[in-house]
């Protein structure tokens, strides 16, 4: 029987690698994106080239009404299909020293990185509980574990999701829904392309940035039966920078 997964921000960077990986694992993947349809189409093309199945689903994860309308619309037209995997991956950063940080810098990060978790997860959770089957993986960040200067807003958002992961895992474990977080360090994507990799890699014991595919492999493990006794965990993938 076909298994269904939703990957928010599944069109580029880490989300693209997760979408491709889950499709290869046998999932029909709903690839969410906000605005860059060209990149989303490339991800869909890559999945179809591997003879796997997926579709695009456009909505802004930070907009409660949009999330509700689009996802309930999909579920109403696909009543026989159960979205058993949710990867809350969409995220943004707007780095600045706190003393210069504007209300917008704070609010944009909180709405995209934190409110989104609530809006999207709430929408899928009821069916996971009814079906007694669900895996939720939240992509957080090393910044949310150890802090990072210039990222007070981003660190606060990711720390919030780490706490939410642990609480939700306690709420839904009895209904066979597992909730975990994956916490990357420096991963090569558009988000990190302006960083000085040559300098920063000196801080990393494994002496390099990670790849999106390496993060996707951890997600693949966490949604599989191989991790069936793991819930409420934060799995770091940071080349040894922090544990
Ligand atoms: N790269 C790293 O080193 C690193 C490290 C730690 C954690 N992370 C986390 O990993 C996740 C992915 O990061 P990335 O580096 O892959 O980022 P990225 O390359 O910038 O890709 C971001 C993705 O999120 C989507 N997105 C952004 N805002 C959205 C919204 N409001 N609604 C729906 N989709 C939205 C984008 O879609 P559009 O293109 O359509 O806007 C895109 O697919 C984020 O949560 C990030 O915080 C990344």
Tab-separated table of C-alpha atoms in Angstrom, residues 121-225:
chain	number	residue	atom	x	y	z
A	121	UNK	CA	1.118	19.734	12.543
A	122	UNK	CA	-2.332	20.417	13.996
A	123	UNK	CA	-3.847	19.866	10.560
A	124	UNK	CA	-2.319	16.384	10.132
A	125	UNK	CA	-2.288	15.218	13.737
A	126	UNK	CA	-5.939	14.247	14.077
A	127	UNK	CA	-5.735	11.650	11.282
A	128	UNK	CA	-2.441	10.311	12.661
A	129	UNK	CA	-4.132	9.807	16.039
A	130	UNK	CA	-7.242	8.216	14.513
A	131	UNK	CA	-5.107	5.881	12.390
A	132	UNK	CA	-2.695	5.227	15.276
A	133	UNK	CA	0.188	5.803	12.880
A	134	UNK	CA	2.378	8.848	12.442
A	135	UNK	CA	5.922	10.136	12.413
A	136	UNK	CA	6.710	13.831	12.714
A	137	UNK	CA	10.233	15.158	12.212
A	138	UNK	CA	11.031	18.797	12.952
A	139	UNK	CA	14.154	20.311	11.424
A	140	UNK	CA	15.705	22.504	14.093
A	141	UNK	CA	19.274	23.804	14.363
A	142	UNK	CA	22.486	23.753	16.342
A	143	UNK	CA	21.722	27.452	16.999
A	144	UNK	CA	18.648	26.383	18.961
A	145	UNK	CA	20.733	24.062	21.148
A	146	UNK	CA	23.848	26.059	21.947
A	147	UNK	CA	23.009	29.623	20.818
A	148	UNK	CA	24.721	31.712	18.156
A	149	UNK	CA	25.510	35.420	18.113
A	150	UNK	CA	23.557	37.320	15.476
A	151	UNK	CA	20.812	34.683	15.655
A	152	UNK	CA	18.794	35.518	18.772
A	153	UNK	CA	15.554	35.319	16.768
A	154	UNK	CA	16.516	32.144	14.869
A	155	UNK	CA	17.913	30.407	17.988
A	156	UNK	CA	14.766	31.257	19.950
A	157	UNK	CA	12.591	29.838	17.157
A	158	UNK	CA	14.515	26.569	16.929
A	159	UNK	CA	14.719	26.228	20.733
A	160	UNK	CA	10.942	26.594	20.840
A	161	UNK	CA	10.509	23.750	18.377
A	162	UNK	CA	12.871	21.514	20.376
A	163	UNK	CA	10.638	22.072	23.423
A	164	UNK	CA	7.478	21.519	21.361
A	165	UNK	CA	8.936	18.264	19.964
A	166	UNK	CA	9.468	16.885	23.456
A	167	UNK	CA	6.001	17.915	24.722
A	168	UNK	CA	4.118	16.637	21.684
A	169	UNK	CA	6.020	13.330	21.835
A	170	UNK	CA	4.705	12.873	25.384
A	171	UNK	CA	1.133	13.681	24.306
A	172	UNK	CA	0.853	11.322	21.344
A	173	UNK	CA	3.183	8.373	22.026
A	174	UNK	CA	0.326	6.170	23.275
A	175	UNK	CA	-1.392	6.603	19.897
A	176	UNK	CA	1.724	5.345	18.072
A	177	UNK	CA	2.712	8.766	16.792
A	178	UNK	CA	6.432	9.516	17.177
A	179	UNK	CA	7.833	13.049	17.196
A	180	UNK	CA	11.541	13.811	16.847
A	181	UNK	CA	13.813	16.646	15.800
A	182	UNK	CA	16.910	16.712	13.604
A	183	UNK	CA	19.395	19.423	14.422
A	184	UNK	CA	21.879	20.268	11.662
A	185	UNK	CA	25.027	22.338	12.040
A	186	UNK	CA	26.476	23.917	8.879
A	187	UNK	CA	24.932	22.287	5.811
A	188	UNK	CA	25.682	23.369	2.235
A	189	UNK	CA	22.487	25.050	0.952
A	190	UNK	CA	21.397	28.498	-0.197
A	191	UNK	CA	20.920	29.453	3.466
A	192	UNK	CA	24.663	29.063	4.136
A	193	UNK	CA	26.135	30.037	0.763
A	194	UNK	CA	27.150	33.525	1.955
A	195	UNK	CA	29.183	32.048	4.855
A	196	UNK	CA	32.981	31.675	4.731
A	197	UNK	CA	33.243	27.890	4.633
A	198	UNK	CA	37.063	27.873	4.618
A	199	UNK	CA	37.138	29.762	7.932
A	200	UNK	CA	34.146	28.090	9.571
A	201	UNK	CA	35.233	24.545	8.827
A	202	UNK	CA	38.150	25.072	11.229
A	203	UNK	CA	35.508	24.991	14.008
A	204	UNK	CA	34.147	21.635	12.851
A	205	UNK	CA	35.892	18.453	14.055
A	206	UNK	CA	35.030	16.672	10.786
A	207	UNK	CA	36.509	19.699	8.963
A	208	UNK	CA	33.717	20.283	6.428
A	209	UNK	CA	30.126	21.424	6.009
A	210	UNK	CA	27.540	18.637	5.839
A	211	UNK	CA	25.371	17.842	2.840
A	212	UNK	CA	21.593	17.974	2.556
A	213	UNK	CA	21.641	14.279	1.658
A	214	UNK	CA	23.324	13.440	4.975
A	215	UNK	CA	20.495	15.220	6.816
A	216	UNK	CA	17.925	13.424	4.665
A	217	UNK	CA	19.379	10.044	5.680
A	218	UNK	CA	18.741	10.856	9.362
A	219	UNK	CA	15.152	11.848	8.559
A	220	UNK	CA	14.717	8.630	6.584
A	221	UNK	CA	15.846	6.648	9.648
A	222	UNK	CA	13.527	8.565	11.982
A	223	UNK	CA	10.427	7.896	9.883
A	224	UNK	CA	11.319	4.219	9.413
A	225	UNK	CA	10.603	1.186	11.597
